[in-house]
Coordinates of N, CA and C and ligand atoms in Angstrom, one line a residue:
M24 N -4.6 -33.0 8.0 CA -4.5 -31.9 7.7 C -5.5 -31.1 8.3
R25 N -5.5 -29.9 8.8 CA -6.5 -29.3 9.4 C -6.9 -28.0 8.5
L26 N -8.3 -27.7 8.2 CA -8.5 -26.6 7.5 C -9.0 -25.6 8.2
L27 N -9.0 -24.4 7.9 CA -9.3 -23.0 8.1 C -10.1 -22.4 7.6
R28 N -11.3 -21.7 7.7 CA -11.7 -20.6 6.8 C -11.5 -19.7 7.0
A29 N -11.2 -18.6 6.2 CA -10.7 -17.1 6.0 C -11.9 -16.7 6.5
T30 N -11.1 -15.4 7.5 CA -12.0 -14.6 8.3 C -12.7 -13.7 7.0
A31 N -12.1 -13.2 6.2 CA -12.8 -12.0 5.2 C -13.1 -13.4 3.9
R32 N -14.2 -12.8 3.5 CA -14.9 -13.4 2.3 C -15.0 -15.2 2.4
R33 N -15.3 -15.5 3.5 CA -14.9 -17.0 3.8 C -16.3 -17.3 3.2
V34 N -15.9 -18.6 3.0 CA -17.0 -19.4 2.4 C -18.0 -19.7 3.1
K35 N -19.3 -19.7 2.6 CA -20.4 -19.7 3.5 C -21.0 -21.2 3.7
S36 N -21.8 -21.3 4.2 CA -22.9 -22.5 4.5 C -22.5 -23.9 4.2
R37 N -21.1 -24.0 4.1 CA -20.9 -25.7 3.9 C -19.8 -25.4 4.9
P38 N -19.5 -27.0 5.7 CA -18.4 -27.0 6.0 C -17.2 -27.3 5.4
A39 N -16.2 -27.0 5.8 CA -14.7 -27.0 4.8 C -14.8 -28.3 4.6
P40 N -14.5 -28.6 2.9 CA -14.0 -29.8 2.6 C -13.1 -30.3 3.2
S41 N -12.6 -31.7 3.1 CA -11.2 -32.4 3.4 C -10.5 -32.3 2.6
L42 N -9.0 -32.1 2.8 CA -7.9 -32.1 1.9 C -7.4 -33.3 1.8
D43 N -7.1 -34.3 1.0 CA -6.5 -35.6 1.0 C -5.1 -35.3 0.5
G44 N -4.7 -34.0 0.3 CA -3.3 -33.9 0.0 C -3.2 -32.3 -0.3
P45 N -2.0 -32.2 -1.1 CA -1.8 -30.6 -1.2 C -2.6 -30.0 -1.9
V46 N -3.0 -28.9 -1.9 CA -3.7 -27.5 -2.8 C -3.0 -27.0 -3.9
A47 N -3.7 -26.9 -5.1 CA -2.6 -26.9 -6.1 C -3.1 -25.1 -6.4
G48 N -1.9 -24.2 -7.0 CA -2.5 -22.7 -7.2 C -1.4 -21.9 -7.8
V49 N -1.7 -21.0 -8.3 CA -0.7 -20.0 -9.1 C -0.4 -18.8 -8.3
R50 N 0.6 -18.3 -8.8 CA 1.0 -16.8 -8.0 C 2.1 -16.2 -8.7
A51 N 2.4 -15.1 -8.2 CA 3.3 -14.3 -8.8 C 4.7 -13.9 -8.0
W52 N 5.7 -13.6 -8.2 CA 6.5 -13.0 -7.3 C 7.2 -11.8 -8.1
I53 N 8.2 -11.2 -7.2 CA 8.9 -10.1 -7.9 C 10.3 -10.7 -8.0
A54 N 10.7 -10.9 -9.1 CA 12.2 -11.1 -9.4 C 12.9 -9.7 -9.1
A55 N 14.1 -10.1 -8.6 CA 14.9 -8.8 -8.0 C 16.4 -9.2 -7.9
E56 N 17.2 -8.5 -8.4 CA 18.6 -9.0 -8.2 C 19.4 -8.4 -7.2
E57 N 20.1 -9.1 -6.3 CA 20.6 -9.0 -5.0 C 22.0 -8.5 -5.3
A58 N 22.5 -7.7 -4.4 CA 23.8 -7.4 -4.1 C 24.9 -8.3 -5.0
S59 N 24.8 -9.6 -4.3 CA 25.6 -10.6 -5.2 C 25.4 -11.0 -6.3
G60 N 24.8 -10.4 -7.4 CA 24.4 -10.7 -8.6 C 23.1 -12.0 -8.7
A61 N 22.7 -12.4 -7.7 CA 21.8 -13.2 -7.8 C 20.5 -12.7 -8.0
V62 N 19.7 -13.8 -8.9 CA 18.2 -12.9 -9.0 C 17.4 -14.2 -8.1
V63 N 16.7 -13.4 -7.1 CA 15.7 -14.1 -6.6 C 14.4 -13.9 -6.6
L64 N 13.6 -14.5 -6.2 CA 12.0 -14.0 -5.9 C 11.3 -13.7 -4.8
R65 N 10.9 -12.5 -4.9 CA 10.4 -11.7 -3.5 C 9.0 -11.7 -3.6
S66 N 8.3 -12.0 -1.9 CA 6.9 -12.1 -2.0 C 6.5 -10.7 -2.6
Q67 N 5.2 -10.8 -3.3 CA 4.9 -9.2 -3.7 C 4.1 -8.8 -2.7
V68 N 3.5 -9.3 -1.5 CA 3.0 -8.7 -0.4 C 4.1 -8.3 0.4
L69 N 5.2 -8.8 0.6 CA 5.8 -8.5 1.5 C 7.3 -8.9 0.8
P70 N 7.6 -7.6 -0.1 CA 8.8 -7.5 -0.8 C 10.3 -7.7 -0.3
H71 N 10.2 -7.3 1.0 CA 11.5 -7.6 1.7 C 12.0 -8.9 2.1
S72 N 10.9 -9.8 1.8 CA 11.0 -11.2 2.3 C 11.5 -12.2 0.8
A73 N 12.3 -12.9 0.6 CA 12.6 -13.4 -0.3 C 12.5 -14.9 -0.1
W74 N 12.2 -15.6 -1.2 CA 12.0 -17.3 -1.3 C 13.7 -17.6 -1.7
R75 N 14.0 -18.4 -0.4 CA 15.5 -18.7 -0.7 C 15.5 -20.4 -1.4
S76 N 14.2 -20.9 -1.3 CA 14.7 -22.2 -2.4 C 13.4 -22.6 -2.9
A77 N 13.0 -23.5 -3.7 CA 12.0 -23.7 -4.3 C 10.8 -23.8 -3.3
T78 N 11.0 -24.6 -2.2 CA 10.1 -24.9 -1.0 C 10.5 -23.8 0.4
E79 N 9.5 -23.2 0.4 CA 9.1 -22.0 1.5 C 8.5 -22.4 2.6
T80 N 8.5 -22.1 4.0 CA 8.1 -22.2 5.2 C 7.6 -20.8 5.7
A81 N 6.5 -20.6 5.9 CA 5.9 -19.5 6.3 C 5.9 -19.1 7.7
A82 N 6.2 -18.1 8.2 CA 6.4 -17.6 9.6 C 5.6 -16.2 9.6
C83 N 5.1 -16.0 10.7 CA 4.0 -15.1 11.1 C 4.8 -13.8 11.7
G84 N 5.0 -12.9 11.2 CA 5.4 -11.8 11.6 C 4.7 -10.2 11.7
L85 N 3.2 -10.7 11.7 CA 2.3 -9.9 11.8 C 1.5 -9.8 13.0
G86 N 1.1 -10.7 13.7 CA 0.4 -10.9 14.7 C 0.7 -10.2 15.9
R87 N 0.2 -9.8 16.8 CA 0.6 -9.6 18.1 C 1.0 -11.1 19.1
M88 N 0.2 -12.1 19.1 CA 0.5 -13.2 19.9 C 1.3 -14.1 18.9
P89 N 2.1 -14.7 19.2 CA 2.9 -15.7 18.4 C 2.3 -16.9 18.0
H90 N 2.2 -17.4 17.1 CA 1.4 -18.5 16.3 C 2.1 -19.0 15.1
D91 N 1.7 -20.3 14.9 CA 1.9 -20.8 13.5 C 1.4 -20.3 12.3
A92 N 2.0 -20.2 11.2 CA 1.1 -19.5 9.9 C 0.8 -20.5 9.3
P93 N -0.5 -20.6 8.5 CA -1.3 -19.5 8.6 C -2.4 -19.5 9.5
D94 N -2.8 -18.5 10.4 CA -3.8 -18.4 11.1 C -5.0 -17.7 10.8
E95 N -6.3 -18.5 10.9 CA -7.2 -17.8 10.5 C -7.7 -16.4 10.7
R96 N -7.1 -15.9 12.0 CA -7.4 -14.7 12.4 C -6.2 -13.7 12.0
C97 N -5.5 -13.8 11.1 CA -4.2 -13.1 10.6 C -4.3 -13.2 9.4
E98 N -3.1 -12.8 8.5 CA -3.1 -12.6 7.4 C -2.0 -13.4 6.6
C99 N -1.2 -13.9 8.0 CA 0.0 -14.7 7.1 C -0.2 -16.3 6.7
G100 N 0.8 -16.4 6.2 CA 0.9 -17.5 5.3 C 1.5 -17.4 4.0
L101 N 1.6 -18.8 3.2 CA 1.8 -18.9 1.7 C 0.6 -18.4 0.7
Y102 N 0.6 -17.5 0.4 CA -0.7 -17.1 -0.5 C -0.3 -18.0 -2.0
A103 N -1.8 -18.1 -2.5 CA -1.8 -18.5 -3.9 C -3.1 -18.4 -4.4
W104 N -3.3 -18.4 -5.5 CA -4.6 -18.1 -6.2 C -5.1 -19.5 -6.9
W105 N -6.1 -19.9 -6.9 CA -6.6 -20.9 -7.9 C -6.4 -20.5 -8.9
R106 N -6.6 -19.3 -9.6 CA -6.7 -18.9 -11.3 C -6.1 -17.8 -11.3
L107 N -5.1 -17.8 -12.5 CA -4.3 -16.9 -13.1 C -5.2 -15.8 -13.6
D108 N -6.0 -15.3 -12.8 CA -7.1 -14.2 -13.6 C -6.5 -12.5 -13.4
D109 N -7.6 -11.9 -13.9 CA -6.7 -10.3 -14.3 C -6.4 -9.7 -12.8
T110 N -7.1 -9.8 -11.7 CA -6.4 -9.7 -10.3 C -5.4 -10.0 -10.1
A111 N -5.3 -11.3 -10.3 CA -3.7 -11.8 -9.7 C -2.7 -11.4 -10.6
V112 N -2.8 -11.1 -12.0 CA -1.9 -10.4 -12.8 C -1.7 -8.7 -12.6
G113 N -3.0 -8.4 -12.2 CA -2.9 -6.9 -12.1 C -2.0 -6.6 -10.7
Q114 N -2.2 -7.4 -9.6 CA -1.5 -6.9 -8.5 C 0.0 -7.5 -8.3
A115 N 0.3 -8.3 -9.4 CA 1.6 -8.4 -9.5 C 2.3 -7.3 -10.1
A116 N 1.6 -6.9 -11.1 CA 2.2 -5.9 -12.0 C 2.2 -4.6 -10.8
D117 N 1.3 -4.3 -10.0 CA 1.2 -3.4 -8.9 C 2.4 -3.2 -7.9
A118 N 2.7 -4.8 -7.7 CA 4.0 -5.1 -6.9 C 5.1 -4.5 -7.4
V119 N 5.6 -4.9 -8.7 CA 6.7 -4.6 -9.4 C 6.7 -2.8 -9.5
A120 N 5.4 -2.3 -9.6 CA 5.6 -1.0 -10.1 C 5.9 -0.1 -8.8
T121 N 5.7 -0.6 -7.6 CA 5.9 0.0 -6.0 C 6.9 -0.5 -5.5
A122 N 7.7 -1.4 -6.1 CA 9.2 -2.0 -5.6 C 10.2 -1.6 -6.1
L123 N 10.2 -0.5 -6.5 CA 11.6 0.3 -7.2 C 13.0 0.4 -6.4
G124 N 12.5 0.3 -5.0 CA 13.8 0.3 -4.3 C 14.3 -1.1 -4.2
L125 N 13.9 -1.8 -4.7 CA 14.5 -3.4 -4.7 C 14.8 -4.0 -6.2
H126 N 15.0 -3.0 -7.0 CA 15.6 -3.1 -8.3 C 14.7 -4.7 -8.9
P127 N 13.7 -4.3 -8.9 CA 12.9 -5.3 -9.6 C 13.2 -5.6 -11.1
L128 N 13.2 -6.9 -11.5 CA 13.5 -7.0 -12.6 C 12.2 -7.3 -13.6
G129 N 11.0 -7.4 -12.9 CA 9.5 -7.9 -13.4 C 8.9 -9.1 -12.3
A130 N 7.7 -9.1 -13.1 CA 7.1 -10.1 -12.3 C 7.2 -11.5 -13.2
V131 N 7.2 -12.6 -12.3 CA 7.6 -13.7 -12.7 C 6.2 -14.6 -12.0
L132 N 5.7 -15.7 -12.9 CA 4.7 -16.0 -12.5 C 5.0 -17.8 -12.5
G133 N 4.1 -18.3 -11.6 CA 4.6 -19.5 -11.2 C 3.3 -20.5 -10.9
A134 N 3.3 -21.9 -10.9 CA 2.4 -22.9 -10.4 C 3.4 -23.0 -8.9
V135 N 2.3 -23.4 -8.1 CA 2.9 -23.7 -6.5 C 1.9 -25.1 -5.8
M136 N 2.4 -25.7 -4.9 CA 1.4 -26.2 -4.1 C 1.7 -26.0 -2.9
G137 N 0.8 -26.1 -2.1 CA 0.6 -25.8 -0.5 C 0.3 -27.0 0.2
W138 N 0.9 -27.1 1.4 CA 0.3 -27.9 2.5 C 0.7 -27.7 4.0
G139 N 0.3 -28.3 4.6 CA 1.0 -27.9 6.1 C -0.3 -28.3 7.1
E140 N -0.1 -27.9 8.3 CA -0.9 -28.4 9.5 C -2.1 -27.6 9.5
R141 N -2.1 -26.6 8.8 CA -3.6 -25.6 8.5 C -3.3 -24.8 7.2
V142 N -4.3 -25.1 6.4 CA -4.5 -24.6 5.1 C -5.7 -23.9 5.1
V143 N -5.8 -22.4 4.7 CA -6.9 -21.7 5.1 C -7.3 -21.5 3.5
L144 N -8.5 -21.8 3.2 CA -9.1 -21.8 1.8 C -10.0 -20.4 1.8
H145 N -10.0 -19.8 0.8 CA -10.6 -18.4 0.4 C -11.1 -19.0 -0.8
R146 N -12.3 -18.0 -0.8 CA -13.0 -18.3 -2.4 C -11.6 -18.2 -3.6
E147 N -10.9 -16.9 -3.2 CA -10.0 -16.9 -4.5 C -8.9 -17.8 -4.6
G148 N -8.2 -18.3 -3.5 CA -7.2 -19.1 -3.4 C -7.3 -19.5 -2.0
W149 N -5.8 -19.7 -1.6 CA -5.7 -20.4 -0.3 C -4.2 -19.6 0.4
R150 N -4.0 -20.1 1.6 CA -2.6 -19.5 2.3 C -2.3 -21.0 2.9
A151 N -1.2 -21.3 3.0 CA -0.9 -22.4 3.7 C 0.7 -22.3 4.0
G152 N 0.8 -22.9 5.4 CA 2.4 -22.9 5.9 C 3.2 -23.3 5.0
R153 N 3.3 -24.2 4.1 CA 4.5 -24.6 3.4 C 3.8 -24.5 1.9
A154 N 5.0 -24.2 1.2 CA 4.5 -24.3 -0.3 C 5.6 -24.5 -1.3
R155 N 5.3 -25.2 -2.3 CA 6.7 -25.6 -3.1 C 6.4 -25.2 -4.4
I156 N 7.3 -24.5 -5.1 CA 7.2 -23.9 -6.8 C 7.2 -25.2 -7.5
V157 N 6.7 -25.8 -8.6 CA 6.5 -26.6 -9.3 C 7.1 -26.2 -10.9
A158 N 6.7 -25.0 -11.1 CA 7.2 -24.5 -12.4 C 6.9 -22.8 -12.3
L159 N 7.5 -22.5 -13.2 CA 7.7 -20.9 -13.4 C 7.3 -20.4 -14.8
S160 N 6.8 -19.1 -15.1 CA 6.6 -18.7 -16.5 C 7.2 -17.3 -16.6
A161 N 7.4 -17.3 -17.8 CA 7.7 -15.8 -18.4 C 6.5 -15.1 -18.8
P162 N 6.1 -14.2 -18.2 CA 4.6 -13.5 -18.4 C 4.4 -13.4 -19.9
D163 N 3.6 -13.6 -20.4 CA 3.0 -13.6 -21.9 C 3.0 -11.9 -22.1
R164 N 3.8 -11.2 -22.7 CA 3.1 -9.7 -22.5 C 2.2 -9.3 -23.0
E165 N 1.7 -9.7 -24.1 CA 0.6 -9.6 -24.7 C -0.5 -9.6 -23.9
C166 N -0.6 -10.8 -23.4 CA -2.0 -11.4 -22.6 C -1.9 -10.5 -21.3
C167 N -0.6 -10.3 -20.7 CA -0.5 -9.9 -19.5 C -1.2 -8.5 -19.6
D168 N -0.6 -7.7 -20.4 CA -1.2 -6.1 -20.8 C -2.6 -5.8 -20.9
A169 N -3.2 -7.0 -21.3 CA -4.6 -6.7 -21.7 C -5.1 -7.4 -20.1
M170 N -4.8 -8.2 -19.5 CA -5.3 -8.7 -18.1 C -5.1 -7.4 -17.1
L171 N -3.7 -6.8 -17.2 CA -3.3 -5.6 -16.4 C -4.6 -4.4 -17.0
A172 N -4.8 -4.3 -18.1 CA -5.5 -3.2 -18.5 C -6.7 -3.6 -17.9
R173 N -7.7 -4.6 -18.0 CA -8.5 -4.8 -17.6 C -8.8 -4.5 -16.2
Y174 N -7.8 -5.1 -15.2 CA -7.4 -5.0 -13.9 C -7.9 -3.2 -13.6
L175 N -6.9 -2.6 -14.2 CA -6.5 -1.1 -13.9 C -8.2 -0.5 -14.4
A176 N -8.8 -1.0 -15.1 CA -10.0 -0.1 -15.7 C -11.0 -0.3 -14.5
R177 N -11.1 -1.6 -13.8 CA -11.8 -1.9 -12.8 C -11.4 -1.2 -11.5
V178 N -10.2 -1.5 -11.2 CA -9.8 -0.8 -9.6 C -9.7 0.8 -9.8
E179 N -8.9 1.2 -10.8 CA -8.5 2.4 -10.9 C -9.1 3.5 -12.1
P180 N -10.1 3.4 -12.5 CA -10.9 3.9 -13.9 C -10.3 5.2 -13.9
Y181 N -10.3 6.4 -12.7 CA -9.6 7.4 -12.7 C -8.7 7.9 -12.7
A182 N -7.7 7.2 -12.5 CA -6.5 7.2 -12.1 C -5.7 7.8 -13.2
D183 N -5.3 8.9 -13.4 CA -4.3 9.6 -14.6 C -3.1 8.5 -14.9
W184 N -2.4 8.1 -13.6 CA -1.1 7.4 -13.6 C -1.5 5.7 -14.0
A185 N -3.0 5.9 -14.6 CA -2.9 4.1 -14.4 C -2.6 3.4 -15.9
A186 N -2.4 4.4 -16.8 CA -2.1 4.1 -18.3 C -0.7 4.3 -18.5
E187 N 0.0 5.3 -17.4 CA 1.4 5.3 -17.7 C 2.2 3.9 -16.9
R188 N 1.4 3.4 -15.8 CA 1.9 2.6 -15.1 C 1.7 1.3 -16.1
A189 N 0.7 1.2 -16.6 CA 0.5 -0.3 -17.3 C 1.4 -0.2 -18.6
A190 N 2.1 1.2 -19.0 CA 2.9 1.0 -20.4 C 4.3 0.7 -19.8
R191 N 4.5 0.8 -18.3 CA 6.0 0.2 -18.0 C 6.4 -0.8 -18.1
S192 N 7.6 -1.6 -18.1 CA 7.9 -2.9 -18.3 C 7.8 -3.4 -16.9
L193 N 6.9 -4.0 -16.9 CA 6.5 -4.8 -15.4 C 6.7 -6.4 -15.4
W194 N 7.0 -6.9 -16.5 CA 7.1 -8.2 -16.9 C 8.5 -8.7 -17.1
A195 N 8.8 -9.7 -15.9 CA 10.1 -10.2 -16.3 C 10.6 -11.1 -17.7
S196 N 11.7 -11.0 -18.2 CA 11.8 -11.4 -19.6 C 12.2 -13.2 -19.4
E197 N 12.1 -13.5 -20.6 CA 12.4 -14.9 -20.9 C 13.5 -15.5 -20.4
S198 N 14.5 -14.4 -20.2 CA 16.0 -14.7 -20.1 C 16.2 -14.6 -18.3
V199 N 15.5 -13.8 -18.1 CA 15.7 -13.3 -16.5 C 14.6 -14.6 -15.9
V200 N 13.7 -15.2 -16.4 CA 12.9 -16.2 -15.4 C 13.9 -17.5 -15.9
R201 N 14.7 -17.8 -16.9 CA 15.1 -18.9 -17.0 C 16.3 -18.8 -16.1
R202 N 16.6 -17.8 -15.6 CA 17.9 -17.8 -14.6 C 17.4 -17.8 -13.6
V203 N 16.3 -17.6 -13.0 CA 15.7 -17.9 -12.0 C 15.3 -19.0 -11.6
A204 N 14.7 -19.8 -12.7 CA 14.1 -21.4 -12.8 C 15.5 -22.0 -12.3
A205 N 16.7 -21.7 -12.8 CA 17.9 -22.3 -13.0 C 18.2 -22.3 -11.5
G206 N 18.2 -21.3 -10.6 CA 18.8 -21.1 -9.4 C 17.8 -21.8 -8.5
Y207 N 16.5 -21.8 -9.0 CA 15.5 -22.9 -7.8 C 15.2 -23.9 -8.4
C208 N 16.0 -24.4 -9.3 CA 15.7 -25.8 -10.0 C 14.4 -25.8 -10.2
V209 N 13.8 -25.4 -11.0 CA 12.3 -25.8 -11.5 C 12.3 -25.6 -12.6
P210 N 11.2 -26.4 -13.5 CA 11.1 -26.0 -14.6 C 10.5 -25.0 -15.3
V211 N 10.2 -24.2 -16.6 CA 9.6 -23.3 -17.2 C 8.7 -23.7 -18.0
V212 N 7.7 -23.2 -17.9 CA 6.5 -23.6 -18.8 C 5.9 -22.5 -19.5
P213 N 5.0 -22.5 -20.4 CA 4.3 -21.6 -21.0 C 3.2 -21.4 -20.1
Q214 N 3.0 -19.6 -20.0 CA 1.8 -19.0 -18.8 C 0.5 -19.9 -19.2
R215 N 0.3 -20.0 -20.3 CA -1.2 -21.0 -20.5 C -1.3 -22.3 -19.8
G216 N 0.1 -22.9 -19.6 CA -0.2 -24.2 -18.8 C 0.1 -24.2 -17.1
L217 N 0.3 -22.8 -17.0 CA 0.6 -23.1 -15.5 C -0.5 -23.8 -14.5
E218 N -1.9 -23.4 -14.9 CA -2.6 -23.7 -13.9 C -3.0 -25.6 -13.9
S219 N -2.7 -26.1 -15.2 CA -2.7 -27.6 -15.4 C -1.3 -28.1 -14.8
V220 N 0.0 -27.6 -14.8 CA 0.6 -27.8 -13.9 C 1.0 -28.0 -12.6
A221 N 0.4 -26.9 -12.4 CA -0.2 -26.9 -10.8 C -1.6 -28.1 -10.3
R222 N -2.3 -28.3 -11.2 CA -3.2 -29.6 -10.9 C -2.5 -30.8 -10.6
E223 N -1.3 -31.0 -11.6 CA -0.6 -32.1 -11.6 C 0.0 -32.6 -10.0
H224 N 0.2 -31.3 -9.2 CA 0.5 -31.7 -8.1 C -0.1 -31.0 -6.7
G225 N -1.5 -31.0 -6.9 CA -2.5 -30.6 -5.9 C -3.7 -30.6 -6.3
C226 N -4.5 -30.5 -5.4 CA -6.1 -30.5 -5.6 C -6.5 -29.3 -5.6
R227 N -7.9 -28.8 -6.1 CA -8.7 -27.7 -5.9 C -9.9 -28.1 -5.3
P228 N -10.0 -27.8 -4.2 CA -11.5 -28.6 -3.3 C -12.4 -27.6 -4.3
D229 N -13.6 -28.3 -4.1 CA -15.0 -27.3 -4.5 C -15.3 -26.6 -3.5
L230 N -15.6 -25.1 -3.8 CA -16.0 -24.4 -2.8 C -17.4 -23.7 -2.9
A231 N -17.8 -24.4 -4.1 CA -19.0 -23.6 -4.3 C -20.3 -23.6 -3.4
Ligands
ZN142 ZN1 -0.2 -14.6 11.7

């Protein structure tokens, strides 16, 4: 497995650590109802792109030159964070709030493993050519509301609509998540257990 360094916010001064196997991560999706009635997981970065099964393969539709995803000089690939922090939760909420035309049912959180010919490591996470969902979680509303509030206070402290956005129903319900998990044949775990479930399926290299 060849590792590439991210162009933006690259990890400095040390060679890329070698990976013996998949990387572990956490991420979010937008749960959305399709015309068929099925509930699918949509990318929060590219909401028109849905995961069709628990295992997904990246394709790049961004670069001018055809290439395999991910590419260090591009932004393609399947993304995950190392940790489910305020930014990860805040960006998930933001994606749901701005995907109104897609009939979003709220953000769903999950643990993933990533692998492939190339894995691009960032300080905050990674992007890989392939990824698999190993567990999903219904967002803990109280916890996620607090995380979102901290995120909005940091990135949008003067926006009048920040509080209004934060008050919207942005988190998928337990029943929606159970329906999604059944469709993708993956287990549901509590949000606080996501990072440890991910670590059972992949590594987290030392990027210090
Ligand atoms: Zn690309």
